[in-house]
Amino acid sequence: MMSNIKKNTELGLDENLKPLKTAEAIITQQTFFEANFTPPFPAIDNTFKANRFTYASLTSDSASIIGRFVHPETMTQIAIIIPRELENGEHPIKNSSSDDIYCSIAVSGVLYESESGTLTITRDKNNQSVTAEFNFTFTYTGDIYTASGKLFLLATGPL
């Protein structure tokens, strides 16, 4: 099982759930990271559109795909953690207690972790980019929510 510090590092968060100082890029018209929620997720106003992102290997065995909406007073984040050598295709999303793919949402310092879902991913090693569609379930105040989204990111650090 992974230590809490390792999980935080993979998510781009420190031990206080604050963003790590990592290579991060402001979103451009070419890059995007978006998600919607079913039912509407009150903590995010139902639609998530990142204005910052990270696509890099923050540990030796994983790659992090992170979208953040950064506002002067808040930071909301969706993170997808994948094995570093993940092949292109459709893969199951699990929870963070596995060494497989998992996702999380950080809102107001609270972390909501994936329970199940799917990730369809294409990683282009030549262009150092990732394209993906995802959907995963998580629990908020006892209710199950689904986050569904898509992204296209360029690498912000070593892969």
mmCIF file of C-alpha atoms in Angstrom:
data_model
loop_
_atom_site.group_PDB
_atom_site.id
_atom_site.type_symbol
_atom_site.label_atom_id
_atom_site.label_comp_id
_atom_site.label_asym_id
_atom_site.label_seq_id
_atom_site.Cartn_x
_atom_site.Cartn_y
_atom_site.Cartn_z
ATOM 1 C CA MET A 1 0.000 0.000 0.000
ATOM 2 C CA MET A 2 1.245 3.465 -0.843
ATOM 3 C CA SER A 3 2.152 5.920 1.881
ATOM 4 C CA ASN A 4 0.117 9.091 2.269
ATOM 5 C CA ILE A 5 3.114 11.237 1.265
ATOM 6 C CA LYS A 6 3.547 9.267 -1.973
ATOM 7 C CA LYS A 7 -0.157 9.642 -2.816
ATOM 8 C CA ASN A 8 0.017 13.383 -2.145
ATOM 9 C CA THR A 9 3.062 13.683 -4.388
ATOM 10 C CA GLU A 10 1.291 11.806 -7.187
ATOM 11 C CA LEU A 11 -1.634 14.205 -6.850
ATOM 12 C CA GLY A 12 0.618 17.262 -6.830
ATOM 13 C CA LEU A 13 -0.332 18.122 -3.245
ATOM 14 C CA ASP A 14 1.801 18.475 -0.116
ATOM 15 C CA GLU A 15 0.953 16.966 3.286
ATOM 16 C CA ASN A 16 -1.425 19.894 3.938
ATOM 17 C CA LEU A 17 -3.226 19.292 0.600
ATOM 18 C CA LYS A 18 -1.734 22.499 -0.841
ATOM 19 C CA PRO A 19 -0.394 22.508 -4.439
ATOM 20 C CA LEU A 20 3.224 21.412 -4.772
ATOM 21 C CA LYS A 21 5.583 23.734 -6.563
ATOM 22 C CA THR A 22 5.852 21.653 -9.737
ATOM 23 C CA ALA A 23 6.050 22.420 -13.407
ATOM 24 C CA GLU A 24 2.575 23.590 -14.267
ATOM 25 C CA ALA A 25 1.230 25.302 -17.336
ATOM 26 C CA ILE A 26 -1.573 27.744 -17.915
ATOM 27 C CA ILE A 27 -4.157 26.282 -20.217
ATOM 28 C CA THR A 28 -4.127 27.310 -23.868
ATOM 29 C CA GLN A 29 -6.696 26.880 -26.621
ATOM 30 C CA GLN A 30 -4.940 23.676 -27.647
ATOM 31 C CA THR A 31 -5.011 22.129 -24.200
ATOM 32 C CA PHE A 32 -8.042 21.478 -22.048
ATOM 33 C CA PHE A 33 -9.277 19.460 -19.065
ATOM 34 C CA GLU A 34 -13.050 19.494 -18.548
ATOM 35 C CA ALA A 35 -15.567 17.487 -16.522
ATOM 36 C CA ASN A 36 -19.265 17.428 -15.708
ATOM 37 C CA PHE A 37 -21.009 15.763 -12.790
ATOM 38 C CA THR A 38 -24.103 13.610 -12.409
ATOM 39 C CA PRO A 39 -26.017 14.465 -10.334
ATOM 40 C CA PRO A 40 -24.874 18.115 -10.198
ATOM 41 C CA PHE A 41 -21.962 18.331 -7.737
ATOM 42 C CA PRO A 42 -22.646 21.313 -5.443
ATOM 43 C CA ALA A 43 -18.976 21.777 -4.496
ATOM 44 C CA ILE A 44 -18.016 22.641 -8.115
ATOM 45 C CA ASP A 45 -21.153 24.166 -9.652
ATOM 46 C CA ASN A 46 -21.478 21.045 -11.828
ATOM 47 C CA THR A 47 -18.898 22.015 -14.504
ATOM 48 C CA PHE A 48 -15.130 21.877 -14.096
ATOM 49 C CA LYS A 49 -12.835 23.643 -16.583
ATOM 50 C CA ALA A 50 -9.189 23.715 -15.610
ATOM 51 C CA ASN A 51 -7.093 26.821 -16.136
ATOM 52 C CA ARG A 52 -3.831 25.080 -15.115
ATOM 53 C CA PHE A 53 -2.547 21.598 -15.682
ATOM 54 C CA THR A 54 0.247 19.163 -14.968
ATOM 55 C CA TYR A 55 1.157 16.141 -17.070
ATOM 56 C CA ALA A 56 4.366 14.629 -15.701
ATOM 57 C CA SER A 57 5.823 11.730 -13.762
ATOM 58 C CA LEU A 58 6.019 12.968 -10.194
ATOM 59 C CA THR A 59 7.154 9.538 -8.931
ATOM 60 C CA SER A 60 9.263 6.788 -10.487
ATOM 61 C CA ASP A 61 6.298 4.469 -11.098
ATOM 62 C CA SER A 62 3.409 6.763 -12.055
ATOM 63 C CA ALA A 63 2.388 9.661 -14.255
ATOM 64 C CA SER A 64 0.032 12.378 -13.062
ATOM 65 C CA ILE A 65 -2.583 14.049 -15.232
ATOM 66 C CA ILE A 66 -3.875 16.992 -13.227
ATOM 67 C CA GLY A 67 -6.317 19.728 -14.078
ATOM 68 C CA ARG A 68 -6.690 22.660 -11.698
ATOM 69 C CA PHE A 69 -9.016 25.591 -11.559
ATOM 70 C CA VAL A 70 -7.013 28.188 -9.655
ATOM 71 C CA HIS A 71 -8.766 31.265 -8.322
ATOM 72 C CA PRO A 72 -7.248 33.706 -5.799
ATOM 73 C CA GLU A 73 -9.398 32.260 -3.014
ATOM 74 C CA THR A 74 -9.771 28.608 -4.027
ATOM 75 C CA MET A 75 -8.169 25.740 -5.874
ATOM 76 C CA THR A 76 -10.175 22.858 -7.302
ATOM 77 C CA GLN A 77 -8.397 19.887 -8.826
ATOM 78 C CA ILE A 78 -9.110 16.655 -10.653
ATOM 79 C CA ALA A 79 -6.183 14.240 -10.764
ATOM 80 C CA ILE A 80 -5.785 11.034 -12.726
ATOM 81 C CA ILE A 81 -2.871 8.860 -11.617
ATOM 82 C CA ILE A 82 -1.734 6.180 -14.056
ATOM 83 C CA PRO A 83 1.086 3.627 -14.133
ATOM 84 C CA ARG A 84 4.047 5.254 -15.840
ATOM 85 C CA GLU A 85 4.112 2.778 -18.736
ATOM 86 C CA LEU A 86 0.331 2.556 -19.291
ATOM 87 C CA GLU A 87 -0.568 1.446 -22.811
ATOM 88 C CA ASN A 88 -3.105 3.284 -24.951
ATOM 89 C CA GLY A 89 -6.681 2.023 -24.785
ATOM 90 C CA GLU A 90 -9.535 1.633 -22.326
ATOM 91 C CA HIS A 91 -8.690 0.826 -18.708
ATOM 92 C CA PRO A 92 -10.634 0.466 -15.465
ATOM 93 C CA ILE A 93 -10.363 3.181 -12.830
ATOM 94 C CA LYS A 94 -10.130 1.876 -9.276
ATOM 95 C CA ASN A 95 -9.503 3.413 -5.862
ATOM 96 C CA SER A 96 -6.203 4.688 -4.484
ATOM 97 C CA SER A 97 -5.503 1.539 -2.484
ATOM 98 C CA SER A 98 -4.553 -0.205 -5.730
ATOM 99 C CA ASP A 99 -1.477 0.328 -7.858
ATOM 100 C CA ASP A 100 -3.760 0.774 -10.848
ATOM 101 C CA ILE A 101 -5.409 3.881 -12.265
ATOM 102 C CA TYR A 102 -7.232 6.060 -9.776
ATOM 103 C CA CYS A 103 -8.681 9.556 -9.705
ATOM 104 C CA SER A 104 -9.434 12.173 -7.125
ATOM 105 C CA ILE A 105 -11.139 15.513 -6.780
ATOM 106 C CA ALA A 106 -9.792 18.106 -4.344
ATOM 107 C CA VAL A 107 -12.228 20.841 -3.315
ATOM 108 C CA SER A 108 -11.664 23.267 -0.432
ATOM 109 C CA GLY A 109 -8.947 21.045 1.028
ATOM 110 C CA VAL A 110 -11.099 17.874 0.956
ATOM 111 C CA LEU A 111 -10.082 14.927 -1.222
ATOM 112 C CA TYR A 112 -12.728 12.706 -2.830
ATOM 113 C CA GLU A 113 -11.287 9.498 -4.309
ATOM 114 C CA SER A 114 -12.553 7.380 -7.188
ATOM 115 C CA GLU A 115 -14.370 4.153 -6.491
ATOM 116 C CA SER A 116 -14.750 2.801 -10.043
ATOM 117 C CA GLY A 117 -14.905 3.942 -13.644
ATOM 118 C CA THR A 118 -13.139 3.873 -17.003
ATOM 119 C CA LEU A 119 -10.336 5.783 -18.694
ATOM 120 C CA THR A 120 -9.781 5.764 -22.445
ATOM 121 C CA ILE A 121 -6.330 7.176 -23.075
ATOM 122 C CA THR A 122 -3.968 7.905 -25.948
ATOM 123 C CA ARG A 123 -0.443 8.939 -25.020
ATOM 124 C CA ASP A 124 1.705 10.286 -27.854
ATOM 125 C CA LYS A 125 5.328 9.848 -26.809
ATOM 126 C CA ASN A 126 6.678 11.742 -29.829
ATOM 127 C CA ASN A 127 4.599 14.861 -29.136
ATOM 128 C CA GLN A 128 4.606 14.287 -25.365
ATOM 129 C CA SER A 129 0.846 14.679 -25.170
ATOM 130 C CA VAL A 130 -2.114 12.830 -23.701
ATOM 131 C CA THR A 131 -5.711 12.671 -24.873
ATOM 132 C CA ALA A 132 -8.284 11.000 -22.651
ATOM 133 C CA GLU A 133 -11.932 10.538 -21.810
ATOM 134 C CA PHE A 134 -12.855 9.446 -18.304
ATOM 135 C CA ASN A 135 -15.740 8.743 -16.012
ATOM 136 C CA PHE A 136 -15.527 7.691 -12.406
ATOM 137 C CA THR A 137 -17.719 7.481 -9.356
ATOM 138 C CA PHE A 138 -17.019 8.981 -5.938
ATOM 139 C CA THR A 139 -18.994 9.542 -2.751
ATOM 140 C CA TYR A 140 -19.937 12.994 -1.425
ATOM 141 C CA THR A 141 -22.077 13.378 1.719
ATOM 142 C CA GLY A 142 -23.193 9.758 1.414
ATOM 143 C CA ASP A 143 -24.348 10.071 -2.207
ATOM 144 C CA ILE A 144 -22.634 8.621 -5.274
ATOM 145 C CA TYR A 145 -21.610 11.076 -8.007
ATOM 146 C CA THR A 146 -20.108 10.486 -11.435
ATOM 147 C CA ALA A 147 -17.436 12.736 -12.942
ATOM 148 C CA SER A 148 -17.261 12.499 -16.752
ATOM 149 C CA GLY A 149 -14.716 14.425 -18.742
ATOM 150 C CA LYS A 150 -12.155 14.751 -21.457
ATOM 151 C CA LEU A 151 -8.728 16.289 -21.801
ATOM 152 C CA PHE A 152 -5.817 17.022 -24.067
ATOM 153 C CA LEU A 153 -2.571 18.031 -22.378
ATOM 154 C CA LEU A 154 1.059 18.540 -23.303
ATOM 155 C CA ALA A 155 3.796 17.358 -20.967
ATOM 156 C CA THR A 156 4.840 19.843 -18.284
ATOM 157 C CA GLY A 157 7.698 17.711 -16.983
ATOM 158 C CA PRO A 158 9.546 14.431 -17.549
ATOM 159 C CA LEU A 159 7.391 11.439 -18.380
#
